[in-house]
Amino acid sequence: QVQLEESGGGSVQAGGSLRLSCVVSGYPYSRYCMGWFRQAPGKEREGVAAINIGGARTSYADSVKGRFTISQDNAKNTAYLQMSSLNPEDTAMYYCAVNGGYLCGGWYNADSYPYWGQGTQVTVSS
């Protein structure tokens, strides 16, 4: 059974930082694509960043480039999303997701991910 568990969300003031973590268990392959998504109330889920686990390729949405960094710790089966210079528009529920597309092609398409975590809330106040 594949399980993803996010942590690290919270409330911060604008300009602050948070680091989200996603621990993956039960996935039968060592190479896959992990994406981070977010969804604010009344808005569609959007892709934030992706990384090919076991490789080095990363991808980012334009809205977070230069502020967010996605990384991995293979020994811990964990991926991270370091978020800096946060602003109120970053407020959302953040989810990690996994698919078997190792090269992360079309990473921003939420429908391509069969496995999802339960989400962690990020709230940024002005």
XYZ file of N, CA and C in Angstrom:
378
model
N 0.844 -1.187 0.000
C 0.000 0.000 0.000
C 0.884 1.242 0.000
N 0.667 2.087 -0.979
C 1.451 3.305 -1.094
C 0.860 4.371 -0.171
N 1.719 4.980 0.604
C 1.280 6.049 1.492
C 2.208 7.238 1.385
N 1.635 8.420 1.400
C 2.393 9.654 1.394
C 1.931 10.478 2.592
N 2.866 11.031 3.299
C 2.518 11.825 4.470
C 3.281 13.134 4.464
N 2.532 14.227 4.365
C 3.134 15.551 4.388
C 3.207 16.080 5.821
N 4.152 16.971 6.029
C 4.251 17.678 7.298
C 4.988 18.986 7.059
N 4.946 19.852 8.052
C 5.713 21.085 7.986
C 4.922 22.336 7.706
N 3.641 22.191 7.452
C 2.829 23.375 7.220
C 2.659 24.191 8.485
N 2.100 25.372 8.329
C 1.875 26.231 9.475
C 1.504 27.628 9.036
N 1.556 28.535 9.995
C 1.220 29.932 9.744
C 2.471 30.778 9.882
N 2.713 31.616 8.896
C 3.868 32.500 8.916
C 3.459 33.866 8.389
N 4.277 34.845 8.687
C 4.052 36.174 8.126
C 4.705 36.276 6.768
N 4.225 37.209 5.990
C 4.788 37.445 4.662
C 6.299 37.670 4.776
N 7.014 37.062 3.845
C 8.463 37.131 3.869
C 9.114 35.983 4.598
N 8.326 35.206 5.307
C 8.839 34.083 6.075
C 9.093 32.847 5.232
N 9.511 31.786 5.915
C 9.874 30.537 5.247
C 9.249 29.348 5.970
N 9.042 28.305 5.202
C 8.600 27.025 5.733
C 9.246 25.921 4.911
N 9.425 24.764 5.526
C 9.884 23.608 4.788
C 8.887 22.478 4.963
N 8.328 22.051 3.844
C 7.402 20.930 3.846
C 8.164 19.641 3.576
N 7.690 18.572 4.191
C 8.275 17.252 3.974
C 7.203 16.289 3.500
N 7.622 15.329 2.701
C 6.708 14.282 2.237
C 7.441 12.952 2.326
N 6.951 12.086 3.178
C 7.543 10.762 3.330
C 6.708 9.762 2.538
N 7.389 8.998 1.704
C 6.729 8.008 0.854
C 7.036 6.613 1.392
N 6.013 5.799 1.511
C 6.214 4.409 1.916
C 5.388 3.502 1.023
N 5.910 2.303 0.798
C 5.173 1.303 0.043
C 5.234 1.417 -1.460
N 5.935 2.419 -1.982
C 6.025 2.524 -3.445
C 7.070 1.536 -3.920
N 6.731 0.706 -4.902
C 7.602 -0.429 -5.224
C 8.808 -0.110 -6.093
N 8.945 1.151 -6.527
C 10.047 1.500 -7.404
C 10.918 2.580 -6.765
N 12.188 2.570 -7.132
C 13.107 3.538 -6.548
C 13.187 4.825 -7.354
N 12.655 4.787 -8.559
C 12.667 5.980 -9.399
C 11.242 6.330 -9.792
N 10.875 7.576 -9.553
C 9.523 8.022 -9.861
C 9.499 9.535 -9.822
N 8.378 10.073 -10.126
C 8.195 11.518 -10.096
C 7.381 11.902 -8.869
N 7.891 12.875 -8.144
C 7.102 13.428 -7.048
C 6.783 14.880 -7.341
N 5.529 15.206 -7.196
C 5.091 16.580 -7.400
C 4.512 17.172 -6.131
N 4.660 18.470 -6.006
C 3.980 19.233 -4.967
C 2.911 20.079 -5.647
N 1.727 20.029 -5.074
C 0.596 20.799 -5.579
C 0.022 21.625 -4.441
N -0.763 22.606 -4.800
C -1.462 23.376 -3.789
C -2.850 23.733 -4.287
N -3.726 23.927 -3.319
C -5.094 24.305 -3.661
C -5.610 25.282 -2.623
N -5.961 26.450 -3.103
C -6.554 27.465 -2.243
C -8.073 27.369 -2.344
N -8.792 27.835 -1.345
C -10.258 27.770 -1.387
C -10.819 28.431 -2.644
N -11.693 27.721 -3.338
C -12.330 28.261 -4.520
C -11.476 28.240 -5.768
N -10.271 27.674 -5.668
C -9.375 27.628 -6.822
C -9.044 26.190 -7.182
N -8.580 26.008 -8.400
C -8.188 24.693 -8.851
C -6.834 24.301 -8.250
N -6.606 23.018 -8.169
C -5.311 22.527 -7.701
C -4.261 22.861 -8.755
N -3.137 23.390 -8.318
C -2.091 23.771 -9.259
C -0.758 23.135 -8.884
N 0.001 22.812 -9.904
C 1.327 22.266 -9.680
C 2.288 23.338 -9.226
N 3.092 23.011 -8.230
C 4.063 23.948 -7.681
C 5.472 23.575 -8.112
N 5.826 22.307 -7.934
C 7.177 21.855 -8.256
C 7.164 20.338 -8.383
N 8.200 19.816 -9.022
C 8.332 18.372 -9.157
C 9.796 17.992 -9.197
N 10.071 16.755 -8.815
C 11.434 16.245 -8.839
C 11.388 14.781 -9.220
N 12.373 14.353 -10.018
C 12.406 12.936 -10.322
C 13.270 12.239 -9.280
N 12.610 11.460 -8.464
C 13.277 10.775 -7.367
C 14.275 9.774 -7.942
N 15.502 9.853 -7.455
C 16.559 9.013 -7.995
C 17.351 9.709 -9.072
N 16.922 10.885 -9.490
C 17.628 11.681 -10.479
C 17.880 13.074 -9.955
N 17.997 14.028 -10.832
C 18.327 15.384 -10.407
C 17.453 16.439 -11.060
N 16.496 16.036 -11.849
C 15.686 17.011 -12.580
C 14.626 17.597 -11.676
N 14.530 18.913 -11.703
C 13.495 19.607 -10.958
C 12.729 20.535 -11.894
N 11.495 20.798 -11.540
C 10.649 21.685 -12.323
C 9.847 22.551 -11.363
N 9.556 23.784 -11.796
C 8.841 24.722 -10.940
C 7.800 25.500 -11.725
N 6.737 25.841 -11.037
C 5.787 26.786 -11.598
C 6.434 28.172 -11.608
N 6.060 28.985 -12.588
C 6.649 30.326 -12.688
C 6.411 31.138 -11.416
N 5.285 30.899 -10.784
C 4.919 31.699 -9.614
C 5.814 31.456 -8.403
N 6.576 30.364 -8.423
C 7.412 30.053 -7.257
C 8.896 29.989 -7.593
N 9.254 30.128 -8.845
C 10.669 30.062 -9.225
C 11.483 31.101 -8.471
N 12.608 30.659 -7.958
C 13.478 31.549 -7.204
C 13.098 31.669 -5.745
N 11.931 31.164 -5.376
C 11.490 31.230 -3.971
C 11.379 29.846 -3.347
N 10.979 28.861 -4.120
C 10.783 27.511 -3.626
C 11.877 26.605 -4.183
N 12.284 25.628 -3.376
C 13.264 24.649 -3.812
C 12.787 23.258 -3.419
N 12.746 22.370 -4.385
C 12.364 20.987 -4.126
C 13.628 20.146 -4.068
N 13.662 19.205 -3.129
C 14.851 18.373 -2.974
C 14.421 17.000 -2.457
N 15.384 16.098 -2.366
C 15.070 14.734 -1.951
C 16.148 14.195 -1.034
N 15.751 13.274 -0.194
C 16.671 12.484 0.619
C 16.272 11.032 0.402
N 16.970 10.381 -0.510
C 16.571 9.020 -0.882
C 16.679 8.052 0.287
N 17.650 8.272 1.153
C 17.835 7.373 2.292
C 16.635 7.402 3.228
N 15.924 8.510 3.233
C 14.765 8.669 4.114
C 13.445 8.568 3.361
N 13.519 8.278 2.061
C 12.297 8.234 1.234
C 11.472 9.502 1.412
N 12.163 10.609 1.440
C 11.516 11.876 1.754
C 11.884 12.928 0.718
N 10.911 13.725 0.376
C 11.150 14.893 -0.460
C 10.742 16.126 0.328
N 11.372 17.226 -0.021
C 11.153 18.471 0.699
C 10.762 19.588 -0.255
N 10.027 20.522 0.266
C 9.741 21.752 -0.460
C 10.094 22.900 0.464
N 11.236 23.519 0.193
C 11.672 24.680 0.954
C 11.033 25.910 0.346
N 10.265 26.630 1.150
C 9.532 27.787 0.655
C 10.044 29.032 1.364
N 10.477 30.001 0.583
C 11.001 31.248 1.129
C 10.257 32.421 0.512
N 10.447 33.572 1.116
C 9.792 34.797 0.637
C 8.302 34.564 0.404
N 7.690 33.931 1.354
C 6.271 33.598 1.220
C 5.418 34.861 1.215
N 4.347 34.812 0.465
C 3.400 35.916 0.431
C 1.987 35.350 0.589
N 1.012 36.202 0.870
C -0.345 35.699 1.128
C -0.920 34.865 -0.016
N -0.466 35.105 -1.243
C -0.960 34.318 -2.384
C -0.480 32.872 -2.338
N 0.466 32.566 -1.468
C 0.934 31.195 -1.302
C 0.066 30.407 -0.326
N -0.875 31.060 0.306
C -1.757 30.388 1.249
C -2.597 29.339 0.534
N -2.509 28.103 1.007
C -3.219 26.996 0.364
C -2.969 25.719 1.160
N -3.709 24.690 0.794
C -3.375 23.343 1.246
C -2.366 22.792 0.260
N -1.282 22.264 0.788
C -0.218 21.731 -0.050
C -0.227 20.204 0.019
N -0.115 19.595 -1.154
C -0.147 18.152 -1.280
C 1.099 17.660 -2.012
N 1.598 16.493 -1.614
C 2.591 15.816 -2.431
C 1.899 14.647 -3.127
N 2.450 14.279 -4.255
C 1.855 13.236 -5.077
C 2.953 12.494 -5.820
N 2.665 11.253 -6.178
C 3.658 10.398 -6.837
C 3.061 9.773 -8.085
N 3.853 9.759 -9.159
C 3.499 8.939 -10.309
C 4.740 8.226 -10.817
N 4.549 7.274 -11.687
C 5.651 6.442 -12.152
C 6.415 7.022 -13.314
N 6.045 8.215 -13.761
C 6.739 8.851 -14.875
C 8.053 9.444 -14.432
N 9.099 8.690 -14.482
C 10.376 9.076 -13.889
C 10.885 10.427 -14.376
N 10.672 10.765 -15.637
C 11.195 12.020 -16.165
C 10.311 13.203 -15.825
N 9.175 12.943 -15.149
C 8.267 14.012 -14.726
C 7.744 14.837 -15.898
N 7.573 14.209 -17.030
C 6.951 14.913 -18.143
C 5.518 15.251 -17.796
N 5.084 16.467 -18.102
C 3.724 16.867 -17.760
C 3.480 16.868 -16.270
N 4.483 17.227 -15.502
C 4.431 17.106 -14.049
C 3.313 17.923 -13.421
N 2.885 18.967 -14.085
C 1.908 19.903 -13.524
C 0.476 19.387 -13.647
N 0.313 18.255 -14.324
C -1.023 17.699 -14.536
C -1.394 16.808 -13.352
N -2.259 17.288 -12.503
C -2.626 16.559 -11.296
C -3.246 15.195 -11.618
N -3.918 15.097 -12.756
C -4.589 13.843 -13.111
C -3.608 12.712 -13.375
N -2.329 13.043 -13.572
C -1.347 12.005 -13.873
C -0.772 11.344 -12.623
N -1.194 11.789 -11.454
C -0.676 11.265 -10.197
C -1.722 10.379 -9.522
N -1.446 9.108 -9.377
C -2.414 8.230 -8.728
C -2.338 8.208 -7.201
N -1.225 8.704 -6.662
C -1.039 8.619 -5.213
C -0.855 10.019 -4.635
N -1.592 10.275 -3.560
C -1.603 11.594 -2.948
C -1.501 11.498 -1.433
N -0.896 12.522 -0.841
C -0.938 12.662 0.598
C -2.211 13.372 1.020
N -2.357 13.553 2.316
C -3.578 14.150 2.857
C -3.519 15.665 2.883
N -2.353 16.225 2.691
C -2.209 17.674 2.619
C -1.748 18.287 3.927
N -1.097 19.429 3.798
C -0.691 20.209 4.955
C -0.971 21.678 4.657
N -1.554 22.374 5.601
C -2.007 23.736 5.376
C -0.871 24.729 5.576
N -0.773 25.649 4.634
C 0.166 26.766 4.728
C -0.645 28.059 4.688
N -0.463 28.887 5.690
C -1.171 30.156 5.769
C -0.152 31.276 5.940
N -0.204 32.240 5.037
C 0.730 33.360 5.070
C -0.068 34.639 5.302
N 0.251 35.336 6.338
C -0.457 36.565 6.670
C 0.383 37.777 6.262
N -0.316 38.834 5.921
C 0.375 40.059 5.477
C 0.735 40.953 6.646
